[in-house]
Amino acid sequence: MKKNYFCLIFLFVISLVSCSDELRELESNKSITNLKSNMNEEEEEEGGGGSGSGGGSSWPDYFYVHRGDASKNLYYAYSNNGVNYLTGQVGLGAQSSEGPAGVIFNNKMFVYYRGNGSSNIFVAYKSSPTAIWGGNTWINNDSRTNKELSALVHDNKVFVGHMGESNGALYLNYSTNGTSFIQTQALSTGNNVRQFAMASDGDRIYLFWTKSTDVFLSRVSYTWSDDPTNPNSWETNIVTDIETPNNMDIRAINGLSATILNGKIHLVWAMEIDDQQPPAIPAPPTRYIQWGVLDNRGDGQLSIVKSYLTRETKRRPGITNDGINKLIISFTGNSTDRVNTIHIRSTDGVEIQNAGETGGEAKVGGVFSFKR
C-alpha cells in the first residue's frame, strides 16, 4: 500500500514538472510572437509599401489640409467616410502664410507648403496616421511662390503646382519619391495666373486658372497635357472663359478646385457677387459655393451648374470624389472660418449629406482636398 502511495506521489511530481516546462515554452513562444508583431508594426510605420496614390491599408480614404489660426500652423484631417474626421497638426514646426496642398503617395502622406516668412516650397511627410513627421525640407532650390499650392499624383509621380514668386507664370514640379522635385514651366508669364487648380484623369493633367488681370470677373481658362513633364506638351488652343449653360462666365473670385469622376471634370469655386450687378429681391448672399461639370475635354461650356446659397465661403473650397457617384466638398464657413463638409450627387449636384463642421479654422488659402 505504501509502495503504491509513493508511486502516485512520484507520478504527480513528474506531471507538475512537465506542465511547468510546457508553460515556459508557451510563454517563450508568446514573447517571440509579440516581438515579431511589434517589429512588423514598426516596419510598417517606418516605411510601408505600395505605389501610386494608394498603397497599404493604414490610411483612410479622404483627406484635406489647410492653414490654421493666427500662428500659421498647418493642419490635416482624415476620414473613412467623408463625414467623421480626425484632425492633427503637421509636425516639425511646419508653418505657412499661404494654403498648403497634399497627396497620398507610396503609402505616405506628403504635405507641401510655402514657408512662413520664406517663398521656398517645403515638404513634410509621415508614413501612417500614428507615425512621426519627417521632412520640413525644400522640394528643390528653384521653386518659390507667394500663393497657395496644388498637388496630385499622376503616372506614378507627384506633381506640385505653384505660381511664380513675381512673374505670374504657373510652374509644375514633379517627383518620383515625393520629396525631391524637378521644376518645369507650364504656363508663360502672359497668362498672369491668380487662382489655379489641377486634376488628372489618369492619361493627362488639366490646369485651370484665373488671370490676375481679370480680378473683377475672375473668369476661368484651362489647358491639358498628356506629357506634363515636357513644358512644350501643353495644349496651345487654350479654352478661355468657361461659361454656364446660360452663356454666363463663371467667376472664381476666391479660389477653385477640380476633380475628375467617370470621365467628367467637376469644378467647384468660391463665387462672389459684386455690387455692380443688378440688385435682386430678396438679396442673395454675396459669397457662396458653386459647382459645375465639363462633359468632355475641350468643352468651353458647363453642362450643369448649381449654386449653394447657404454654403457661404470666402476662400478656396476643396473637392474630391468617392470613385462612384459622390463628390465631397470641404470649405470654410464665411463667418466662423471653421471647415465644413458636404456631399453632393455627381449627376445633378443635389446635396445628399451635410457633415457639418469637420475641422478647425482654415485661414488664407482655404481648403485643399485629396483622397487615397
Short mmCIF file of C-alpha atoms in Angstrom, two decimals:
data_model
loop_
_atom_site.label_atom_id
_atom_site.label_comp_id
_atom_site.label_asym_id
_atom_site.label_seq_id
_atom_site.Cartn_x
_atom_site.Cartn_y
_atom_site.Cartn_z
CA MET A 1 0.00 0.00 0.00
CA LYS A 2 2.80 2.41 0.94
CA LYS A 3 4.60 1.45 -2.27
CA ASN A 4 1.55 2.35 -4.35
CA TYR A 5 1.18 5.60 -2.43
CA PHE A 6 4.79 6.66 -3.14
CA CYS A 7 4.35 5.74 -6.81
CA LEU A 8 1.34 8.02 -7.07
CA ILE A 9 3.26 10.90 -5.46
CA PHE A 10 6.17 10.36 -7.84
CA LEU A 11 3.89 10.39 -10.90
CA PHE A 12 2.18 13.58 -9.67
CA VAL A 13 5.51 15.41 -9.25
CA ILE A 14 6.64 14.32 -12.72
CA SER A 15 3.37 15.64 -14.15
CA LEU A 16 3.85 19.04 -12.47
CA VAL A 17 7.38 19.37 -13.86
CA SER A 18 6.17 18.52 -17.35
CA CYS A 19 3.33 21.06 -17.19
CA SER A 20 5.73 23.74 -15.94
CA ASP A 21 8.06 23.11 -18.89
CA GLU A 22 5.16 23.37 -21.33
CA LEU A 23 4.00 26.62 -19.76
CA ARG A 24 7.51 28.09 -20.01
CA GLU A 25 7.65 27.06 -23.67
CA LEU A 26 4.27 28.62 -24.36
CA GLU A 27 5.31 31.89 -22.67
CA SER A 28 8.54 31.91 -24.67
CA ASN A 29 6.66 31.38 -27.94
CA LYS A 30 4.18 34.08 -26.99
CA SER A 31 7.01 36.55 -26.31
CA ILE A 32 8.62 35.76 -29.65
CA THR A 33 5.30 36.21 -31.42
CA ASN A 34 4.70 39.57 -29.70
CA LEU A 35 8.22 40.69 -30.55
CA LYS A 36 7.75 39.78 -34.20
CA SER A 37 4.40 41.54 -34.23
CA ASN A 38 5.92 44.70 -32.73
CA MET A 39 8.78 44.58 -35.22
CA ASN A 40 6.31 44.25 -38.10
CA GLU A 41 4.28 47.19 -36.78
CA GLU A 42 7.43 49.30 -36.51
CA GLU A 43 8.46 48.36 -40.05
CA GLU A 44 5.02 49.28 -41.39
CA GLU A 45 5.11 52.60 -39.54
CA GLU A 46 8.56 53.46 -40.82
CA GLY A 47 8.14 52.67 -44.49
CA GLY A 48 5.17 50.87 -45.94
CA GLY A 49 4.87 49.61 -49.48
CA GLY A 50 2.59 50.19 -52.39
CA SER A 51 2.70 52.50 -55.34
CA GLY A 52 0.65 55.24 -56.99
CA SER A 53 -1.68 57.25 -54.79
CA GLY A 54 -2.71 54.33 -52.62
CA GLY A 55 -0.62 51.61 -51.05
CA GLY A 56 -1.34 49.77 -47.81
CA SER A 57 -4.41 49.90 -45.63
CA SER A 58 -3.06 52.16 -42.85
CA TRP A 59 -4.54 55.30 -44.40
CA PRO A 60 -8.27 56.06 -44.69
CA ASP A 61 -9.89 57.32 -47.90
CA TYR A 62 -10.46 61.09 -47.62
CA PHE A 63 -8.24 63.99 -46.57
CA TYR A 64 -7.91 67.73 -46.53
CA VAL A 65 -5.18 70.15 -45.40
CA HIS A 66 -5.31 73.83 -44.50
CA ARG A 67 -3.53 76.67 -42.81
CA GLY A 68 -4.90 77.31 -39.39
CA ASP A 69 -5.08 80.11 -36.90
CA ALA A 70 -3.02 83.26 -36.49
CA SER A 71 0.02 81.18 -35.53
CA LYS A 72 0.14 80.00 -39.19
CA ASN A 73 0.30 76.33 -38.18
CA LEU A 74 -0.75 73.69 -40.72
CA TYR A 75 -3.41 71.06 -40.09
CA TYR A 76 -4.64 67.88 -41.75
CA ALA A 77 -7.85 65.87 -41.43
CA TYR A 78 -8.68 62.32 -42.50
CA SER A 79 -11.79 60.16 -42.66
CA ASN A 80 -13.03 56.77 -43.83
CA ASN A 81 -16.44 58.08 -44.86
CA GLY A 82 -16.03 61.80 -45.54
CA VAL A 83 -18.27 62.57 -42.56
CA ASN A 84 -16.37 61.80 -39.37
CA TYR A 85 -12.88 63.30 -39.50
CA LEU A 86 -9.88 63.05 -37.20
CA THR A 87 -7.58 66.06 -37.24
CA GLY A 88 -3.98 66.79 -36.35
CA GLN A 89 -1.23 69.34 -36.73
CA VAL A 90 1.51 68.96 -39.32
CA GLY A 91 4.65 68.48 -37.23
CA LEU A 92 8.26 69.69 -37.18
CA GLY A 93 7.12 73.26 -36.73
CA ALA A 94 5.64 73.47 -40.23
CA GLN A 95 4.06 76.88 -40.75
CA SER A 96 2.96 78.87 -43.77
CA SER A 97 1.47 82.20 -44.70
CA GLU A 98 -0.50 80.54 -47.56
CA GLY A 99 -2.62 77.45 -48.21
CA PRO A 100 -0.89 74.02 -48.40
CA ALA A 101 -1.60 71.01 -50.62
CA GLY A 102 -1.22 67.28 -50.04
CA VAL A 103 -1.23 63.79 -51.57
CA ILE A 104 -1.03 60.14 -50.53
CA PHE A 105 1.83 58.55 -52.45
CA ASN A 106 3.66 55.25 -51.83
CA ASN A 107 1.57 54.85 -48.68
CA LYS A 108 2.83 58.12 -47.20
CA MET A 109 1.10 61.44 -46.73
CA PHE A 110 3.01 64.41 -48.14
CA VAL A 111 2.07 67.99 -47.31
CA TYR A 112 3.53 70.80 -49.43
CA TYR A 113 3.60 74.41 -48.28
CA ARG A 114 5.23 77.77 -48.75
CA GLY A 115 7.49 78.57 -45.83
CA ASN A 116 6.46 81.08 -43.19
CA GLY A 117 8.44 84.20 -43.99
CA SER A 118 10.02 82.41 -46.94
CA SER A 119 8.96 81.90 -50.55
CA ASN A 120 10.59 78.47 -50.75
CA ILE A 121 8.34 75.41 -51.01
CA PHE A 122 8.70 72.83 -48.26
CA VAL A 123 7.51 69.24 -47.79
CA ALA A 124 6.61 67.32 -44.63
CA TYR A 125 5.57 63.67 -44.65
CA LYS A 126 4.54 60.74 -42.49
CA SER A 127 4.08 57.02 -43.22
CA SER A 128 0.92 56.33 -41.18
CA PRO A 129 -1.60 58.23 -39.08
CA THR A 130 0.39 57.41 -35.93
CA ALA A 131 3.91 57.85 -37.33
CA ILE A 132 6.09 60.85 -36.53
CA TRP A 133 6.61 63.56 -39.14
CA GLY A 134 9.69 63.77 -41.32
CA GLY A 135 10.91 66.31 -43.83
CA ASN A 136 10.25 70.03 -43.39
CA THR A 137 12.77 70.48 -46.20
CA TRP A 138 12.77 72.30 -49.55
CA ILE A 139 11.46 70.37 -52.55
CA ASN A 140 14.27 71.91 -54.63
CA ASN A 141 16.33 75.09 -54.85
CA ASP A 142 14.31 76.64 -57.68
CA SER A 143 10.64 76.70 -56.67
CA ARG A 144 9.33 79.81 -54.94
CA THR A 145 5.85 81.27 -54.60
CA ASN A 146 3.74 83.80 -52.72
CA LYS A 147 0.47 81.90 -53.15
CA GLU A 148 -1.25 78.65 -52.22
CA LEU A 149 -0.25 75.33 -53.81
CA SER A 150 -1.96 72.46 -55.61
CA ALA A 151 -0.77 68.84 -55.86
CA LEU A 152 -1.78 65.47 -57.33
CA VAL A 153 -0.47 62.01 -58.22
CA HIS A 154 -0.19 61.16 -61.91
CA ASP A 155 1.77 58.48 -63.80
CA ASN A 156 3.49 57.27 -60.60
CA LYS A 157 4.78 60.76 -59.89
CA VAL A 158 3.80 63.59 -57.57
CA PHE A 159 3.13 66.93 -59.26
CA VAL A 160 3.11 70.15 -57.26
CA GLY A 161 1.85 73.29 -58.97
CA HIS A 162 2.59 76.84 -57.93
CA MET A 163 2.51 80.39 -59.22
CA GLY A 164 5.80 82.15 -59.78
CA GLU A 165 7.01 84.33 -56.96
CA SER A 166 6.86 87.51 -59.01
CA ASN A 167 6.33 86.75 -62.72
CA GLY A 168 2.74 85.43 -62.78
CA ALA A 169 3.73 82.18 -64.55
CA LEU A 170 2.46 78.75 -63.49
CA TYR A 171 5.05 76.07 -62.72
CA LEU A 172 4.87 72.32 -62.20
CA ASN A 173 7.32 70.33 -60.12
CA TYR A 174 7.44 66.54 -60.44
CA SER A 175 8.99 63.82 -58.30
CA THR A 176 9.24 60.03 -58.17
CA ASN A 177 9.71 59.96 -54.39
CA GLY A 178 7.57 62.85 -53.14
CA THR A 179 10.48 64.84 -51.65
CA SER A 180 12.96 65.77 -54.42
CA PHE A 181 11.44 67.66 -57.36
CA ILE A 182 12.34 68.89 -60.83
CA GLN A 183 10.72 72.16 -61.89
CA THR A 184 9.21 72.83 -65.31
CA GLN A 185 7.18 75.80 -66.56
CA ALA A 186 3.63 75.00 -67.64
CA LEU A 187 2.19 78.44 -68.50
CA SER A 188 4.05 81.53 -69.61
CA THR A 189 4.01 84.87 -67.85
CA GLY A 190 1.47 86.14 -70.38
CA ASN A 191 -1.26 84.28 -68.52
CA ASN A 192 -0.64 86.11 -65.21
CA VAL A 193 -2.15 83.40 -63.02
CA ARG A 194 -4.13 84.49 -59.95
CA GLN A 195 -6.04 81.36 -58.82
CA PHE A 196 -5.48 77.85 -60.15
CA ALA A 197 -6.35 74.18 -59.75
CA MET A 198 -5.16 70.83 -61.14
CA ALA A 199 -6.82 67.49 -61.91
CA SER A 200 -5.81 64.19 -63.54
CA ASP A 201 -7.91 61.69 -65.49
CA GLY A 202 -5.10 59.13 -65.47
CA ASP A 203 -3.99 59.97 -69.02
CA ARG A 204 -3.37 63.70 -68.73
CA ILE A 205 -3.19 66.59 -66.30
CA TYR A 206 -5.56 69.55 -66.58
CA LEU A 207 -4.73 73.07 -65.39
CA PHE A 208 -7.46 75.60 -64.55
CA TRP A 209 -6.73 79.21 -63.69
CA THR A 210 -7.95 82.78 -63.44
CA LYS A 211 -5.85 85.74 -64.53
CA SER A 212 -4.52 88.37 -62.18
CA THR A 213 -5.51 90.96 -64.80
CA ASP A 214 -9.12 89.78 -64.52
CA VAL A 215 -9.67 90.22 -60.78
CA PHE A 216 -13.10 91.80 -61.17
CA LEU A 217 -14.58 88.86 -63.11
CA SER A 218 -12.07 86.03 -62.40
CA ARG A 219 -13.11 84.05 -65.47
CA VAL A 220 -11.67 80.53 -65.74
CA SER A 221 -9.45 79.14 -68.52
CA TYR A 222 -7.87 75.71 -68.88
CA THR A 223 -5.45 73.54 -70.84
CA TRP A 224 -4.09 69.99 -70.58
CA SER A 225 -1.11 67.75 -71.36
CA ASP A 226 -0.55 64.01 -71.73
CA ASP A 227 3.17 64.53 -71.07
CA PRO A 228 3.20 67.13 -68.28
CA THR A 229 6.93 66.81 -67.56
CA ASN A 230 7.52 68.30 -71.02
CA PRO A 231 6.96 72.09 -70.99
CA ASN A 232 6.20 72.03 -74.73
CA SER A 233 3.41 69.45 -74.47
CA TRP A 234 0.60 71.68 -73.21
CA GLU A 235 -2.39 72.22 -75.48
CA THR A 236 -1.90 75.60 -77.09
CA ASN A 237 -5.57 76.00 -78.03
CA ILE A 238 -6.45 77.17 -74.53
CA VAL A 239 -10.10 77.13 -73.55
CA THR A 240 -10.86 80.58 -72.16
CA ASP A 241 -13.77 82.00 -70.17
CA ILE A 242 -15.71 78.84 -69.25
CA GLU A 243 -19.45 79.56 -69.44
CA THR A 244 -22.58 78.29 -67.74
CA PRO A 245 -25.37 76.64 -69.79
CA ASN A 246 -26.92 80.14 -69.90
CA ASN A 247 -23.81 81.60 -71.57
CA MET A 248 -22.67 83.43 -68.44
CA ASP A 249 -19.00 83.42 -67.44
CA ILE A 250 -18.24 81.57 -64.23
CA ARG A 251 -16.42 83.71 -61.69
CA ALA A 252 -13.99 82.03 -59.30
CA ILE A 253 -13.02 85.17 -57.43
CA ASN A 254 -11.99 83.45 -54.20
CA GLY A 255 -10.44 80.23 -55.49
CA LEU A 256 -11.33 76.98 -57.27
CA SER A 257 -10.63 73.22 -57.16
CA ALA A 258 -11.19 70.35 -59.57
CA THR A 259 -11.65 66.58 -59.63
CA ILE A 260 -12.48 64.07 -62.38
CA LEU A 261 -15.09 61.33 -61.94
CA ASN A 262 -16.42 58.95 -64.57
CA GLY A 263 -14.71 60.92 -67.34
CA LYS A 264 -16.31 64.25 -66.38
CA ILE A 265 -14.48 67.26 -64.98
CA HIS A 266 -16.07 68.67 -61.82
CA LEU A 267 -15.20 72.21 -60.77
CA VAL A 268 -16.06 73.91 -57.50
CA TRP A 269 -15.35 77.56 -56.86
CA ALA A 270 -15.99 80.39 -54.43
CA MET A 271 -18.34 82.84 -56.10
CA GLU A 272 -18.60 86.46 -55.00
CA ILE A 273 -21.23 88.91 -56.18
CA ASP A 274 -20.00 92.45 -56.74
CA ASP A 275 -22.10 95.50 -56.01
CA GLN A 276 -22.26 96.44 -59.71
CA GLN A 277 -24.55 93.56 -60.58
CA PRO A 278 -28.30 94.29 -60.78
CA PRO A 279 -29.86 94.07 -57.31
CA ALA A 280 -32.05 91.10 -56.53
CA ILE A 281 -35.02 90.88 -54.18
CA PRO A 282 -34.62 89.20 -51.80
CA ALA A 283 -30.88 89.85 -51.84
CA PRO A 284 -28.82 86.64 -52.12
CA PRO A 285 -25.64 86.08 -50.08
CA THR A 286 -22.60 87.75 -51.58
CA ARG A 287 -20.24 84.77 -51.22
CA TYR A 288 -21.14 81.15 -51.81
CA ILE A 289 -20.08 77.88 -53.42
CA GLN A 290 -20.86 76.95 -57.00
CA TRP A 291 -20.28 73.62 -58.76
CA GLY A 292 -20.27 72.75 -62.46
CA VAL A 293 -19.41 69.95 -64.91
CA LEU A 294 -17.45 69.83 -68.15
CA ASP A 295 -18.59 66.71 -70.02
CA ASN A 296 -15.67 66.50 -72.43
CA ARG A 297 -12.10 67.69 -72.78
CA GLY A 298 -12.07 70.97 -74.70
CA ASP A 299 -15.61 71.99 -73.76
CA GLY A 300 -15.98 75.67 -73.05
CA GLN A 301 -19.46 75.42 -71.58
CA LEU A 302 -20.55 73.61 -68.45
CA SER A 303 -23.36 71.12 -68.92
CA ILE A 304 -24.77 71.87 -65.47
CA VAL A 305 -24.18 74.46 -62.75
CA LYS A 306 -25.55 74.57 -59.24
CA SER A 307 -25.32 77.28 -56.59
CA TYR A 308 -25.29 76.52 -52.87
CA LEU A 309 -26.54 79.78 -51.42
CA THR A 310 -26.49 78.51 -47.83
CA ARG A 311 -22.87 77.33 -48.17
CA GLU A 312 -21.15 80.65 -47.84
CA THR A 313 -17.37 80.89 -48.09
CA LYS A 314 -14.72 83.46 -48.88
CA ARG A 315 -11.79 81.10 -49.59
CA ARG A 316 -10.81 78.21 -51.87
CA PRO A 317 -13.09 75.17 -51.40
CA GLY A 318 -11.67 71.67 -51.76
CA ILE A 319 -13.23 68.80 -53.72
CA THR A 320 -12.63 65.06 -54.10
CA ASN A 321 -14.81 62.06 -55.02
CA ASP A 322 -15.70 58.54 -53.91
CA GLY A 323 -14.87 56.92 -57.27
CA ILE A 324 -18.55 56.07 -57.89
CA ASN A 325 -21.12 58.86 -57.88
CA LYS A 326 -20.45 61.21 -54.98
CA LEU A 327 -18.45 64.42 -54.58
CA ILE A 328 -17.12 65.60 -51.22
CA ILE A 329 -16.65 69.36 -50.80
CA SER A 330 -14.90 70.91 -47.80
CA PHE A 331 -14.86 74.67 -47.27
CA THR A 332 -14.53 77.38 -44.66
CA GLY A 333 -17.63 78.95 -43.26
CA ASN A 334 -18.00 82.61 -44.16
CA SER A 335 -18.38 83.75 -40.56
CA THR A 336 -16.68 81.12 -38.37
CA ASP A 337 -13.80 80.09 -40.68
CA ARG A 338 -14.22 76.50 -39.44
CA VAL A 339 -14.06 73.74 -42.06
CA ASN A 340 -17.46 72.37 -43.13
CA THR A 341 -18.06 69.37 -45.41
CA ILE A 342 -21.00 68.45 -47.66
CA HIS A 343 -21.62 65.55 -50.05
CA ILE A 344 -23.33 66.11 -53.38
CA ARG A 345 -24.52 63.76 -56.12
CA SER A 346 -22.20 63.90 -59.12
CA THR A 347 -25.01 63.63 -61.69
CA ASP A 348 -27.05 66.66 -60.67
CA GLY A 349 -25.31 68.35 -57.72
CA VAL A 350 -28.09 67.61 -55.24
CA GLU A 351 -26.77 67.82 -51.70
CA ILE A 352 -27.19 64.39 -50.14
CA GLN A 353 -25.40 64.85 -46.82
CA ASN A 354 -24.29 67.66 -44.59
CA ALA A 355 -21.39 66.54 -42.41
CA GLY A 356 -21.33 69.91 -40.64
CA GLU A 357 -18.13 71.19 -39.07
CA THR A 358 -15.39 68.62 -39.64
CA GLY A 359 -12.27 70.60 -38.74
CA GLY A 360 -10.76 73.70 -37.21
CA GLU A 361 -10.29 77.18 -38.60
CA ALA A 362 -8.94 77.45 -42.14
CA LYS A 363 -7.44 80.80 -42.89
CA VAL A 364 -5.63 82.08 -46.00
CA GLY A 365 -5.63 79.59 -48.87
CA GLY A 366 -8.85 77.82 -47.87
CA VAL A 367 -9.04 74.02 -48.04
CA PHE A 368 -7.22 71.51 -50.24
CA SER A 369 -8.94 68.09 -50.52
CA PHE A 370 -7.50 64.80 -51.77
CA LYS A 371 -8.03 61.07 -51.43
CA ARG A 372 -6.03 57.86 -51.07
#
